[in-house]
Amino acid sequence: VTVDIPPTAVVDEADRFILQVHDPREALPLTVTLQAKTPASLLLVDAERYIQQEVRYMQALEALGIAYDVWPTEVEGGGPPGIGSPPLATLQRYPLVVWFTGYDWYQPVRPNEAADLQVYLEEGGRLLLSSQDYLYYNAADPLTAQLGVLTWVERATESAWVGAPHPAVGYWGPDELTFPRLFQNWSDVVEPLPEATALIRGDVGQPVAVAAEVGAARTVFAGFPLEALPTETLEAALSHAVGWLSPLGESVWQLAPANPQPGERVTYTLALRNTAPEALATVFSHTTPSALTVLEPTLPSALAYDAATRRISWAGTLAPGAALTFTWAAEVSPLATAQPLTATGYFALPEWRLAFWREAQVWVDGPALEGSAWEALPGPVQSGRPVTLTFTLRNDGPGAVVSGTVDLWLMPGLAPITATLPPTLGTSLHWWEGALPVGAQQVLTISVSAWQAGSPLRIDALIDSGAGARWVRSLWLEVPPQRRFLPVLLRNYGADGD
């Protein structure tokens, strides 16, 4: 069979042919169906084994309106000839790849697959990899650094995860993971490289997913099975991750100030950015929350506004590398009480059949703790010698903190000096809890010891306002290897060995 795909074919376009063969000796004809199609914008690689969970991803992508093709690496009971790892040429046809390994503890990502993924990323590919056993086999693989992983801890099986404030994950959690029968939770702690970002954290603050940008490539790596998240959370996680990996991933959607008072103005900022090498038709829409009133004179003329539905929209074509920015104002209701306001923006690439959403959150009359910071150290930390770290928790208002918290996560190799042995799983501490009035600050200190030299070590301050707003402030410590000067004894041997 020869199939001619016209050059005018678009993304995810398909045609179906039905061939009927008649045998006069048989009552019914033999029917064969052939479907030929162009690649979708996203390839879903089903690399799981033993326990099948691909339907979770498929239903989530369909609910989000994202077109996809499926490549199963394992087929129960056989399959088409040659089925197995997706060839590099196949990966290169897709701008986005979502790859999950499920309960495959035997061979989650084969060496040839890791090598192909590395080439795919070096060429600017975008990858979401969900695998609780990838690092067990591939921690030393060059692909691991491209995924933004510095180090990891095996089977830290806490089960409540929460999204960090980052466009690639969104606001959700904490949520419990749910595993099918016989599917054991072997999730890993995943420590990011200094240039990467922790995306998802467990119930004691341990990072379990990271996002990274290396050259033109972008990656999201989860050291746990995303399909174990609740349905709505899985959809949110995939929406944000796919959006961040997409050509619109550098787009900005935000409200400022983050802590408005009732009756105050807030400014919307929408910056659409296309990082693809070709022009893309783009659609954006947003329905303004009822607690905000759009100030119509501030709306740019390029934006359409329906006052009855409170819907703002824009449609157009973004040239390669183009950036388009809109700003407008809205007024917070004078009757608004202290509460979070979530403004959701919907982004779509119709020709790619890809859509996602992002949230911009503000906290009416809430505290502003984003100015909190670590005090910089004057130089590197010496291994085995205690050092005192100082953190200033600041509330720049306009609301007070009634019952906030600051928790610490210290990656393996760094621990409070009360530890008698170097921790191997990382250390979590409940550091501070209490009230913080407007304009006040709380200076916190902790003495730590670096047990591991030769690599950077990180301590995270996980801040919670007590009303749901969260911030993360990280401090990287340089720990050079220790230098030891020992006596050197030399002996000159003669030709006869004396």
CSV table of C-alpha atoms in Angstrom, one decimal:
chain,number,residue,atom,x,y,z
A,1,VAL,CA,0.0,0.0,0.0
A,2,THR,CA,1.4,3.4,-0.9
A,3,VAL,CA,0.0,6.5,0.7
A,4,ASP,CA,0.6,10.0,-0.7
A,5,ILE,CA,0.3,12.7,2.0
A,6,PRO,CA,-0.3,16.1,0.3
A,7,PRO,CA,2.1,19.0,1.2
A,8,THR,CA,-1.0,21.0,2.3
A,9,ALA,CA,-1.9,18.5,5.0
A,10,VAL,CA,-2.1,20.0,8.5
A,11,VAL,CA,-1.3,18.8,12.0
A,12,ASP,CA,-3.3,15.7,13.0
A,13,GLU,CA,-5.2,15.4,9.7
A,14,ALA,CA,-6.4,11.9,8.8
A,15,ASP,CA,-8.0,9.9,6.0
A,16,ARG,CA,-9.5,6.5,6.2
A,17,PHE,CA,-9.7,3.8,3.5
A,18,ILE,CA,-11.8,0.7,3.5
A,19,LEU,CA,-10.9,-2.3,1.3
A,20,GLN,CA,-13.3,-5.1,0.8
A,21,VAL,CA,-12.3,-8.4,-0.7
A,22,HIS,CA,-15.1,-10.7,-2.0
A,23,ASP,CA,-14.8,-14.4,-2.2
A,24,PRO,CA,-17.8,-16.0,-4.0
A,25,ARG,CA,-17.5,-19.0,-1.6
A,26,GLU,CA,-18.0,-16.8,1.5
A,27,ALA,CA,-21.2,-15.1,2.5
A,28,LEU,CA,-19.5,-12.0,3.9
A,29,PRO,CA,-16.6,-10.0,2.4
A,30,LEU,CA,-13.3,-9.5,4.2
A,31,THR,CA,-13.0,-5.9,5.2
A,32,VAL,CA,-9.7,-4.1,5.9
A,33,THR,CA,-9.5,-0.6,7.2
A,34,LEU,CA,-6.4,1.6,6.7
A,35,GLN,CA,-6.1,5.0,8.4
A,36,ALA,CA,-3.3,7.4,7.3
A,37,LYS,CA,-2.6,10.5,9.3
A,38,THR,CA,-0.2,13.3,9.9
A,39,PRO,CA,1.4,13.5,13.3
A,40,ALA,CA,-0.4,15.3,16.1
A,41,SER,CA,1.4,18.0,18.1
A,42,LEU,CA,1.9,15.6,21.0
A,43,LEU,CA,3.2,12.0,21.1
A,44,LEU,CA,2.1,10.0,24.2
A,45,VAL,CA,4.6,7.2,24.7
A,46,ASP,CA,3.1,4.4,26.8
A,47,ALA,CA,6.1,2.7,28.2
A,48,GLU,CA,4.4,1.1,31.2
A,49,ARG,CA,4.5,-2.6,32.0
A,50,TYR,CA,2.4,-5.1,34.0
A,51,ILE,CA,-0.3,-2.6,35.2
A,52,GLN,CA,-2.0,-0.6,32.5
A,53,GLN,CA,-2.9,3.1,33.3
A,54,GLU,CA,-2.7,4.7,29.8
A,55,VAL,CA,-6.4,5.6,29.9
A,56,ARG,CA,-5.7,8.1,32.7
A,57,TYR,CA,-3.5,10.2,30.4
A,58,MET,CA,-5.7,9.7,27.3
A,59,GLN,CA,-8.8,10.9,29.1
A,60,ALA,CA,-7.0,13.9,30.6
A,61,LEU,CA,-5.6,15.0,27.2
A,62,GLU,CA,-9.0,14.6,25.6
A,63,ALA,CA,-10.6,16.6,28.4
A,64,LEU,CA,-8.1,19.3,27.8
A,65,GLY,CA,-8.7,19.4,24.1
A,66,ILE,CA,-5.1,18.3,23.2
A,67,ALA,CA,-4.7,16.1,20.1
A,68,TYR,CA,-2.2,13.3,20.6
A,69,ASP,CA,-0.9,10.1,19.0
A,70,VAL,CA,-0.1,7.0,21.2
A,71,TRP,CA,3.1,4.9,20.9
A,72,PRO,CA,3.0,1.8,23.1
A,73,THR,CA,6.4,0.4,23.7
A,74,GLU,CA,5.0,-2.9,25.1
A,75,VAL,CA,2.0,-4.7,23.8
A,76,GLU,CA,0.4,-7.4,25.9
A,77,GLY,CA,0.0,-10.6,23.8
A,78,GLY,CA,2.1,-9.5,20.9
A,79,GLY,CA,1.5,-6.6,18.5
A,80,PRO,CA,2.4,-5.2,15.1
A,81,PRO,CA,5.8,-6.3,13.8
A,82,GLY,CA,8.6,-4.1,15.0
A,83,ILE,CA,6.6,-2.5,17.8
A,84,GLY,CA,8.8,-1.3,20.6
A,85,SER,CA,10.8,1.9,21.2
A,86,PRO,CA,9.7,4.9,19.2
A,87,PRO,CA,12.5,5.6,16.6
A,88,LEU,CA,14.3,8.9,16.8
A,89,ALA,CA,12.8,9.9,13.4
A,90,THR,CA,9.4,9.4,14.9
A,91,LEU,CA,10.2,11.5,18.0
A,92,GLN,CA,11.5,14.3,15.7
A,93,ARG,CA,8.1,14.6,14.1
A,94,TYR,CA,6.5,15.8,17.3
A,95,PRO,CA,7.2,19.1,19.0
A,96,LEU,CA,6.0,17.7,22.3
A,97,VAL,CA,6.5,14.2,23.9
A,98,VAL,CA,4.8,12.9,27.1
A,99,TRP,CA,6.5,9.7,28.2
A,100,PHE,CA,5.4,7.6,31.2
A,101,THR,CA,6.7,4.3,32.5
A,102,GLY,CA,4.0,3.5,35.1
A,103,TYR,CA,4.9,0.4,37.1
A,104,ASP,CA,7.7,-0.7,34.9
A,105,TRP,CA,10.5,-1.4,37.4
A,106,TYR,CA,12.3,-3.8,35.1
A,107,GLN,CA,13.3,-1.6,32.1
A,108,PRO,CA,11.5,1.8,32.4
A,109,VAL,CA,13.7,3.7,29.8
A,110,ARG,CA,16.0,1.5,27.8
A,111,PRO,CA,19.6,2.7,26.9
A,112,ASN,CA,18.7,3.2,23.3
A,113,GLU,CA,15.6,5.2,24.3
A,114,ALA,CA,17.6,7.5,26.6
A,115,ALA,CA,20.1,8.1,23.8
A,116,ASP,CA,17.3,9.0,21.4
A,117,LEU,CA,15.7,11.3,23.9
A,118,GLN,CA,19.0,13.0,24.5
A,119,VAL,CA,19.4,13.7,20.7
A,120,TYR,CA,15.7,14.8,20.6
A,121,LEU,CA,16.3,17.3,23.4
A,122,GLU,CA,19.6,18.6,22.0
A,123,GLU,CA,17.7,19.5,18.8
A,124,GLY,CA,15.2,21.6,20.9
A,125,GLY,CA,12.6,19.0,21.7
A,126,ARG,CA,10.1,19.3,24.6
A,127,LEU,CA,9.7,16.4,27.0
A,128,LEU,CA,7.5,15.4,30.0
A,129,LEU,CA,8.8,12.2,31.6
A,130,SER,CA,6.9,10.6,34.4
A,131,SER,CA,8.9,7.6,35.9
A,132,GLN,CA,9.4,6.4,39.4
A,133,ASP,CA,12.2,4.1,38.4
A,134,TYR,CA,14.0,6.0,35.7
A,135,LEU,CA,16.7,7.2,38.1
A,136,TYR,CA,17.3,3.7,39.5
A,137,TYR,CA,18.7,2.6,36.2
A,138,ASN,CA,19.7,5.9,34.5
A,139,ALA,CA,21.0,8.3,37.2
A,140,ALA,CA,24.5,8.4,35.6
A,141,ASP,CA,23.1,8.8,32.0
A,142,PRO,CA,23.7,12.2,30.3
A,143,LEU,CA,20.0,12.5,29.8
A,144,THR,CA,19.5,12.9,33.6
A,145,ALA,CA,21.4,16.3,33.6
A,146,GLN,CA,19.2,17.4,30.7
A,147,LEU,CA,16.2,16.6,32.8
A,148,GLY,CA,17.6,19.0,35.5
A,149,VAL,CA,18.4,16.4,38.1
A,150,LEU,CA,21.3,16.9,40.4
A,151,THR,CA,20.8,13.9,42.7
A,152,TRP,CA,18.0,11.7,44.0
A,153,VAL,CA,16.9,9.5,46.8
A,154,GLU,CA,15.2,6.2,46.1
A,155,ARG,CA,11.7,5.3,47.3
A,156,ALA,CA,10.8,8.2,49.5
A,157,THR,CA,7.2,7.0,49.5
A,158,GLU,CA,5.3,9.8,51.2
A,159,SER,CA,2.0,10.1,49.4
A,160,ALA,CA,0.7,13.7,49.6
A,161,TRP,CA,2.0,16.1,46.9
A,162,VAL,CA,1.6,19.8,46.3
A,163,GLY,CA,2.3,22.0,43.3
A,164,ALA,CA,5.0,24.7,43.7
A,165,PRO,CA,4.3,28.3,42.4
A,166,HIS,CA,5.6,27.8,38.8
A,167,PRO,CA,3.8,28.1,35.4
A,168,ALA,CA,4.7,24.5,34.6
A,169,VAL,CA,2.7,23.0,37.5
A,170,GLY,CA,0.0,25.5,38.7
A,171,TYR,CA,-1.8,25.9,42.0
A,172,TRP,CA,-3.0,22.6,43.4
A,173,GLY,CA,-2.7,20.3,46.4
A,174,PRO,CA,-1.9,18.9,48.7
A,175,ASP,CA,-3.4,15.8,47.1
A,176,GLU,CA,-3.1,12.1,48.0
A,177,LEU,CA,-1.7,9.7,45.4
A,178,THR,CA,-3.9,6.7,44.7
A,179,PHE,CA,-2.3,3.5,43.3
A,180,PRO,CA,-4.1,0.5,41.8
A,181,ARG,CA,-3.9,-2.9,43.4
A,182,LEU,CA,-0.3,-4.3,43.3
A,183,PHE,CA,1.1,-1.0,42.0
A,184,GLN,CA,3.6,-0.1,44.7
A,185,ASN,CA,4.6,3.5,45.4
A,186,TRP,CA,8.4,3.7,44.7
A,187,SER,CA,8.5,7.4,44.1
A,188,ASP,CA,11.8,9.2,44.4
A,189,VAL,CA,13.0,12.5,45.9
A,190,VAL,CA,14.5,14.5,43.0
A,191,GLU,CA,16.9,17.3,43.8
A,192,PRO,CA,17.2,19.9,41.0
A,193,LEU,CA,20.3,21.3,39.5
A,194,PRO,CA,21.0,25.0,40.5
A,195,GLU,CA,19.7,26.1,37.1
A,196,ALA,CA,16.5,23.9,37.3
A,197,THR,CA,13.4,24.3,39.5
A,198,ALA,CA,11.6,22.1,41.9
A,199,LEU,CA,8.0,21.8,40.6
A,200,ILE,CA,6.2,19.4,43.0
A,201,ARG,CA,6.9,18.6,46.7
A,202,GLY,CA,5.9,15.9,49.0
A,203,ASP,CA,4.3,16.2,52.5
A,204,VAL,CA,7.5,17.1,54.2
A,205,GLY,CA,8.8,19.5,51.5
A,206,GLN,CA,10.9,17.0,49.5
A,207,PRO,CA,11.0,17.8,45.8
A,208,VAL,CA,9.6,15.0,43.6
A,209,ALA,CA,9.5,16.8,40.2
A,210,VAL,CA,11.7,19.3,38.4
A,211,ALA,CA,11.6,21.6,35.3
A,212,ALA,CA,14.6,22.5,33.3
A,213,GLU,CA,15.7,24.5,30.3
A,214,VAL,CA,18.9,23.4,28.5
A,215,GLY,CA,19.5,25.3,25.3
A,216,ALA,CA,16.3,25.3,23.2
A,217,ALA,CA,15.0,22.2,25.0
A,218,ARG,CA,12.5,22.2,27.9
A,219,THR,CA,11.8,19.3,30.2
A,220,VAL,CA,9.5,18.3,33.1
A,221,PHE,CA,10.6,15.2,35.0
A,222,ALA,CA,8.4,13.6,37.7
A,223,GLY,CA,10.0,11.0,39.9
A,224,PHE,CA,6.6,9.5,40.6
A,225,PRO,CA,3.7,8.3,38.4
A,226,LEU,CA,1.6,11.3,37.5
A,227,GLU,CA,-1.4,9.0,36.8
A,228,ALA,CA,-1.6,8.4,40.6
A,229,LEU,CA,-2.9,12.0,41.0
A,230,PRO,CA,-6.7,12.6,41.3
A,231,THR,CA,-8.4,13.2,37.9
A,232,GLU,CA,-8.8,16.9,38.2
A,233,THR,CA,-5.2,17.4,39.5
A,234,LEU,CA,-3.8,15.2,36.7
A,235,GLU,CA,-5.6,17.4,34.2
A,236,ALA,CA,-4.3,20.6,35.8
A,237,ALA,CA,-0.7,19.2,36.0
A,238,LEU,CA,-0.8,18.1,32.3
A,239,SER,CA,-2.4,21.4,31.2
A,240,HIS,CA,0.3,23.5,32.9
A,241,ALA,CA,3.2,21.2,31.9
A,242,VAL,CA,2.1,20.9,28.2
A,243,GLY,CA,1.5,24.7,28.1
A,244,TRP,CA,4.9,25.4,29.5
A,245,LEU,CA,6.6,23.0,27.1
A,246,SER,CA,4.6,24.4,24.1
A,247,PRO,CA,5.7,27.3,21.9
A,248,LEU,CA,3.6,29.6,24.1
A,249,GLY,CA,5.4,28.4,27.2
A,250,GLU,CA,7.2,31.8,27.7
A,251,SER,CA,3.9,33.7,27.7
A,252,VAL,CA,3.2,35.7,30.8
A,253,TRP,CA,-0.2,35.9,32.6
A,254,GLN,CA,-0.3,37.8,35.9
A,255,LEU,CA,-2.1,40.3,38.1
A,256,ALA,CA,-0.4,43.0,40.1
A,257,PRO,CA,-0.3,43.9,42.9
A,258,ALA,CA,-0.5,40.5,44.4
A,259,ASN,CA,-2.1,41.8,47.6
A,260,PRO,CA,-4.7,44.4,46.6
A,261,GLN,CA,-7.2,46.0,49.0
A,262,PRO,CA,-10.9,46.2,48.4
A,263,GLY,CA,-11.6,49.0,46.0
A,264,GLU,CA,-8.0,49.1,44.7
A,265,ARG,CA,-7.0,48.7,41.0
A,266,VAL,CA,-5.2,45.7,39.8
A,267,THR,CA,-3.3,45.5,36.5
A,268,TYR,CA,-3.6,42.5,34.1
A,269,THR,CA,-0.6,41.7,32.0
A,270,LEU,CA,-0.8,39.3,29.1
A,271,ALA,CA,2.4,38.7,27.1
A,272,LEU,CA,2.0,36.2,24.2
A,273,ARG,CA,5.3,34.8,23.0
A,274,ASN,CA,5.8,32.4,20.2
A,275,THR,CA,9.1,30.4,20.3
A,276,ALA,CA,8.2,28.1,17.4
A,277,PRO,CA,10.1,28.5,14.0
A,278,GLU,CA,6.8,29.1,12.2
A,279,ALA,CA,3.9,31.5,12.5
A,280,LEU,CA,1.1,30.2,14.7
A,281,ALA,CA,-2.6,31.1,14.9
A,282,THR,CA,-3.2,31.8,18.6
A,283,VAL,CA,-6.4,32.3,20.6
A,284,PHE,CA,-6.7,33.6,24.2
A,285,SER,CA,-9.7,34.1,26.4
A,286,HIS,CA,-10.4,35.0,30.0
A,287,THR,CA,-13.6,35.4,32.0
A,288,THR,CA,-13.1,38.1,34.7
A,289,PRO,CA,-14.0,36.9,38.2
A,290,SER,CA,-17.1,38.5,39.7
A,291,ALA,CA,-15.1,40.3,42.4
A,292,LEU,CA,-13.2,42.2,39.7
A,293,THR,CA,-14.7,44.9,37.5
A,294,VAL,CA,-13.0,45.5,34.2
A,295,LEU,CA,-12.3,49.2,33.6
A,296,GLU,CA,-13.2,49.2,29.9
A,297,PRO,CA,-11.4,52.5,28.9
A,298,THR,CA,-8.1,50.7,29.8
A,299,LEU,CA,-8.7,47.8,27.5
A,300,PRO,CA,-6.5,47.7,24.4
A,301,SER,CA,-8.5,48.0,21.2
A,302,ALA,CA,-7.1,44.7,19.9
A,303,LEU,CA,-8.9,42.8,22.7
A,304,ALA,CA,-12.6,41.9,22.4
A,305,TYR,CA,-14.8,42.3,25.5
A,306,ASP,CA,-18.3,41.0,26.1
A,307,ALA,CA,-19.7,42.9,29.1
A,308,ALA,CA,-22.6,40.5,29.5
A,309,THR,CA,-20.3,37.4,30.0
A,310,ARG,CA,-17.3,39.4,31.3
A,311,ARG,CA,-15.2,37.6,28.7
A,312,ILE,CA,-12.0,39.1,27.2
A,313,SER,CA,-10.6,37.5,24.1
A,314,TRP,CA,-8.0,37.8,21.4
A,315,ALA,CA,-7.2,35.9,18.2
A,316,GLY,CA,-4.5,36.4,15.7
A,317,THR,CA,-1.2,35.1,14.3
A,318,LEU,CA,2.1,35.3,16.1
A,319,ALA,CA,5.1,35.4,13.9
A,320,PRO,CA,8.2,33.3,14.8
A,321,GLY,CA,9.9,34.7,17.8
A,322,ALA,CA,7.2,37.4,18.2
A,323,ALA,CA,6.0,38.8,21.5
A,324,LEU,CA,2.8,40.7,22.0
A,325,THR,CA,1.9,42.4,25.3
A,326,PHE,CA,-1.4,43.7,26.5
A,327,THR,CA,-2.2,45.4,29.8
A,328,TRP,CA,-5.5,46.6,31.3
A,329,ALA,CA,-7.0,47.4,34.7
A,330,ALA,CA,-9.8,46.1,36.9
A,331,GLU,CA,-11.1,47.2,40.2
A,332,VAL,CA,-11.5,44.9,43.2
A,333,SER,CA,-15.0,45.0,44.6
A,334,PRO,CA,-15.2,47.3,47.7
A,335,LEU,CA,-17.1,44.6,49.4
A,336,ALA,CA,-14.4,41.9,48.8
A,337,THR,CA,-13.3,40.2,51.9
A,338,ALA,CA,-9.8,38.8,52.6
A,339,GLN,CA,-9.7,35.9,50.1
A,340,PRO,CA,-7.8,34.6,47.1
A,341,LEU,CA,-8.9,35.6,43.6
A,342,THR,CA,-8.0,33.4,40.8
A,343,ALA,CA,-8.0,34.7,37.2
A,344,THR,CA,-7.7,31.9,34.7
A,345,GLY,CA,-6.4,32.5,31.2
A,346,TYR,CA,-7.0,30.0,28.4
A,347,PHE,CA,-4.5,29.7,25.6
A,348,ALA,CA,-4.9,27.7,22.4
A,349,LEU,CA,-3.1,26.9,19.2
A,350,PRO,CA,-6.0,25.8,16.9
A,351,GLU,CA,-3.9,24.5,14.1
A,352,TRP,CA,-2.0,22.3,16.6
A,353,ARG,CA,-5.2,21.3,18.3
A,354,LEU,CA,-3.5,22.2,21.6
A,355,ALA,CA,-5.0,24.2,24.5
A,356,PHE,CA,-4.0,24.9,28.1
A,357,TRP,CA,-4.8,27.2,31.0
A,358,ARG,CA,-2.9,29.3,33.5
A,359,GLU,CA,-4.0,30.9,36.8
A,360,ALA,CA,-3.0,34.3,38.1
A,361,GLN,CA,-3.7,34.6,41.8
A,362,VAL,CA,-4.1,37.7,44.1
A,363,TRP,CA,-4.9,37.7,47.7
A,364,VAL,CA,-7.4,40.5,48.7
A,365,ASP,CA,-6.1,42.3,51.8
A,366,GLY,CA,-3.5,39.6,52.3
A,367,PRO,CA,0.0,39.6,53.6
A,368,ALA,CA,3.0,40.1,51.2
A,369,LEU,CA,5.8,37.7,52.2
A,370,GLU,CA,7.6,37.6,48.8
A,371,GLY,CA,10.3,40.0,50.1
A,372,SER,CA,11.5,37.4,52.5
A,373,ALA,CA,15.1,36.2,51.8
A,374,TRP,CA,18.2,34.4,53.0
A,375,GLU,CA,21.2,36.5,54.0
A,376,ALA,CA,24.0,35.8,51.6
A,377,LEU,CA,27.1,34.1,52.9
A,378,PRO,CA,30.5,35.8,52.4
A,379,GLY,CA,32.1,32.7,51.0
A,380,PRO,CA,32.0,29.0,50.6
A,381,VAL,CA,31.1,26.6,53.5
A,382,GLN,CA,33.7,24.2,54.8
A,383,SER,CA,32.7,20.6,55.0
A,384,GLY,CA,32.2,19.3,58.5
A,385,ARG,CA,32.3,22.8,60.1
A,386,PRO,CA,29.0,24.4,61.3
A,387,VAL,CA,27.7,27.6,59.7
A,388,THR,CA,24.9,29.8,60.9
A,389,LEU,CA,22.3,30.7,58.2
A,390,THR,CA,20.0,33.7,58.6
A,391,PHE,CA,16.6,34.2,57.0
A,392,THR,CA,14.4,37.3,57.3
A,393,LEU,CA,10.7,36.8,57.1
A,394,ARG,CA,9.1,40.1,56.0
A,395,ASN,CA,5.5,41.1,55.7
A,396,ASP,CA,5.1,44.1,53.4
A,397,GLY,CA,1.3,44.1,53.9
A,398,PRO,CA,-1.4,45.2,53.5
A,399,GLY,CA,-2.7,42.3,55.6
A,400,ALA,CA,-1.3,40.6,58.6
A,401,VAL,CA,-0.2,37.0,58.9
A,402,VAL,CA,-2.5,35.4,61.5
A,403,SER,CA,-1.0,31.9,61.6
A,404,GLY,CA,1.8,31.4,59.0
A,405,THR,CA,4.5,28.8,58.8
A,406,VAL,CA,8.1,28.5,57.6
A,407,ASP,CA,9.3,24.9,57.0
A,408,LEU,CA,12.8,23.9,55.9
A,409,TRP,CA,13.9,21.2,53.4
A,410,LEU,CA,17.7,20.4,53.5
A,411,MET,CA,18.8,18.3,50.7
A,412,PRO,CA,21.0,15.2,51.5
A,413,GLY,CA,24.4,16.2,52.6
A,414,LEU,CA,23.2,19.2,54.6
A,415,ALA,CA,21.8,18.9,58.1
A,416,PRO,CA,21.3,20.7,61.4
A,417,ILE,CA,24.3,20.4,63.7
A,418,THR,CA,22.2,18.3,66.1
A,419,ALA,CA,22.5,15.5,63.6
A,420,THR,CA,25.0,12.9,64.7
A,421,LEU,CA,25.1,11.1,61.4
A,422,PRO,CA,24.9,12.5,57.9
A,423,PRO,CA,21.3,12.2,56.7
A,424,THR,CA,20.7,10.1,53.6
A,425,LEU,CA,17.1,11.1,52.8
A,426,GLY,CA,17.2,14.9,53.3
A,427,THR,CA,16.0,16.7,56.4
A,428,SER,CA,12.7,18.6,57.0
A,429,LEU,CA,12.1,21.0,59.9
A,430,HIS,CA,9.1,22.9,61.1
A,431,TRP,CA,11.1,26.1,61.6
A,432,TRP,CA,8.6,28.8,62.6
A,433,GLU,CA,4.8,29.3,63.2
A,434,GLY,CA,3.0,32.3,64.3
A,435,ALA,CA,1.6,35.8,63.5
A,436,LEU,CA,3.4,38.6,61.7
A,437,PRO,CA,1.8,42.1,61.6
A,438,VAL,CA,2.0,44.4,58.6
A,439,GLY,CA,5.5,45.9,58.3
A,440,ALA,CA,7.0,43.5,60.7
A,441,GLN,CA,9.8,41.0,60.2
A,442,GLN,CA,11.0,37.9,61.9
A,443,VAL,CA,14.7,37.0,61.8
A,444,LEU,CA,15.3,33.3,61.9
A,445,THR,CA,18.6,31.5,62.2
A,446,ILE,CA,19.7,27.9,61.9
A,447,SER,CA,23.2,26.3,62.3
A,448,VAL,CA,23.9,23.6,59.8
A,449,SER,CA,26.8,21.4,58.8
A,450,ALA,CA,27.7,20.3,55.3
A,451,TRP,CA,28.5,16.6,55.3
A,452,GLN,CA,29.2,16.4,51.6
A,453,ALA,CA,31.9,18.4,49.8
A,454,GLY,CA,32.5,19.0,46.1
A,455,SER,CA,29.0,19.7,45.0
A,456,PRO,CA,26.5,22.5,45.7
A,457,LEU,CA,24.0,21.9,48.6
A,458,ARG,CA,20.6,23.6,48.9
A,459,ILE,CA,18.3,24.6,51.7
A,460,ASP,CA,14.7,25.6,51.0
A,461,ALA,CA,12.5,27.9,53.1
A,462,LEU,CA,8.9,26.9,52.4
A,463,ILE,CA,6.7,29.8,53.3
A,464,ASP,CA,2.9,29.6,53.9
A,465,SER,CA,0.8,32.6,54.7
A,466,GLY,CA,-1.7,30.5,56.5
A,467,ALA,CA,-4.4,31.5,54.0
A,468,GLY,CA,-3.1,29.4,51.1
A,469,ALA,CA,-0.4,31.7,49.5
A,470,ARG,CA,2.9,30.0,49.2
A,471,TRP,CA,6.5,31.0,48.4
A,472,VAL,CA,9.8,29.2,48.2
A,473,ARG,CA,13.2,30.8,48.9
A,474,SER,CA,16.2,28.7,48.2
A,475,LEU,CA,19.9,29.2,49.3
A,476,TRP,CA,22.7,27.3,47.5
A,477,LEU,CA,25.8,26.6,49.5
A,478,GLU,CA,29.2,26.2,47.8
A,479,VAL,CA,31.1,23.4,49.6
A,480,PRO,CA,34.6,23.0,48.0
A,481,PRO,CA,36.5,19.7,48.7
A,482,GLN,CA,38.8,19.7,51.7
A,483,ARG,CA,42.5,20.1,51.1
A,484,ARG,CA,44.9,17.9,53.1
A,485,PHE,CA,48.7,18.3,53.1
A,486,LEU,CA,50.3,15.1,54.2
A,487,PRO,CA,54.1,14.4,54.6
A,488,VAL,CA,55.7,12.7,51.6
A,489,LEU,CA,58.4,10.2,52.1
A,490,LEU,CA,60.7,9.4,49.2
A,491,ARG,CA,63.3,6.7,48.9
A,492,ASN,CA,65.9,6.4,46.1
A,493,TYR,CA,66.3,2.8,44.9
A,494,GLY,CA,69.5,1.9,43.3
A,495,ALA,CA,69.9,-0.2,40.2
A,496,ASP,CA,70.2,-3.3,42.3
A,497,GLY,CA,67.0,-2.5,44.2
A,498,ASP,CA,68.7,-1.5,47.5
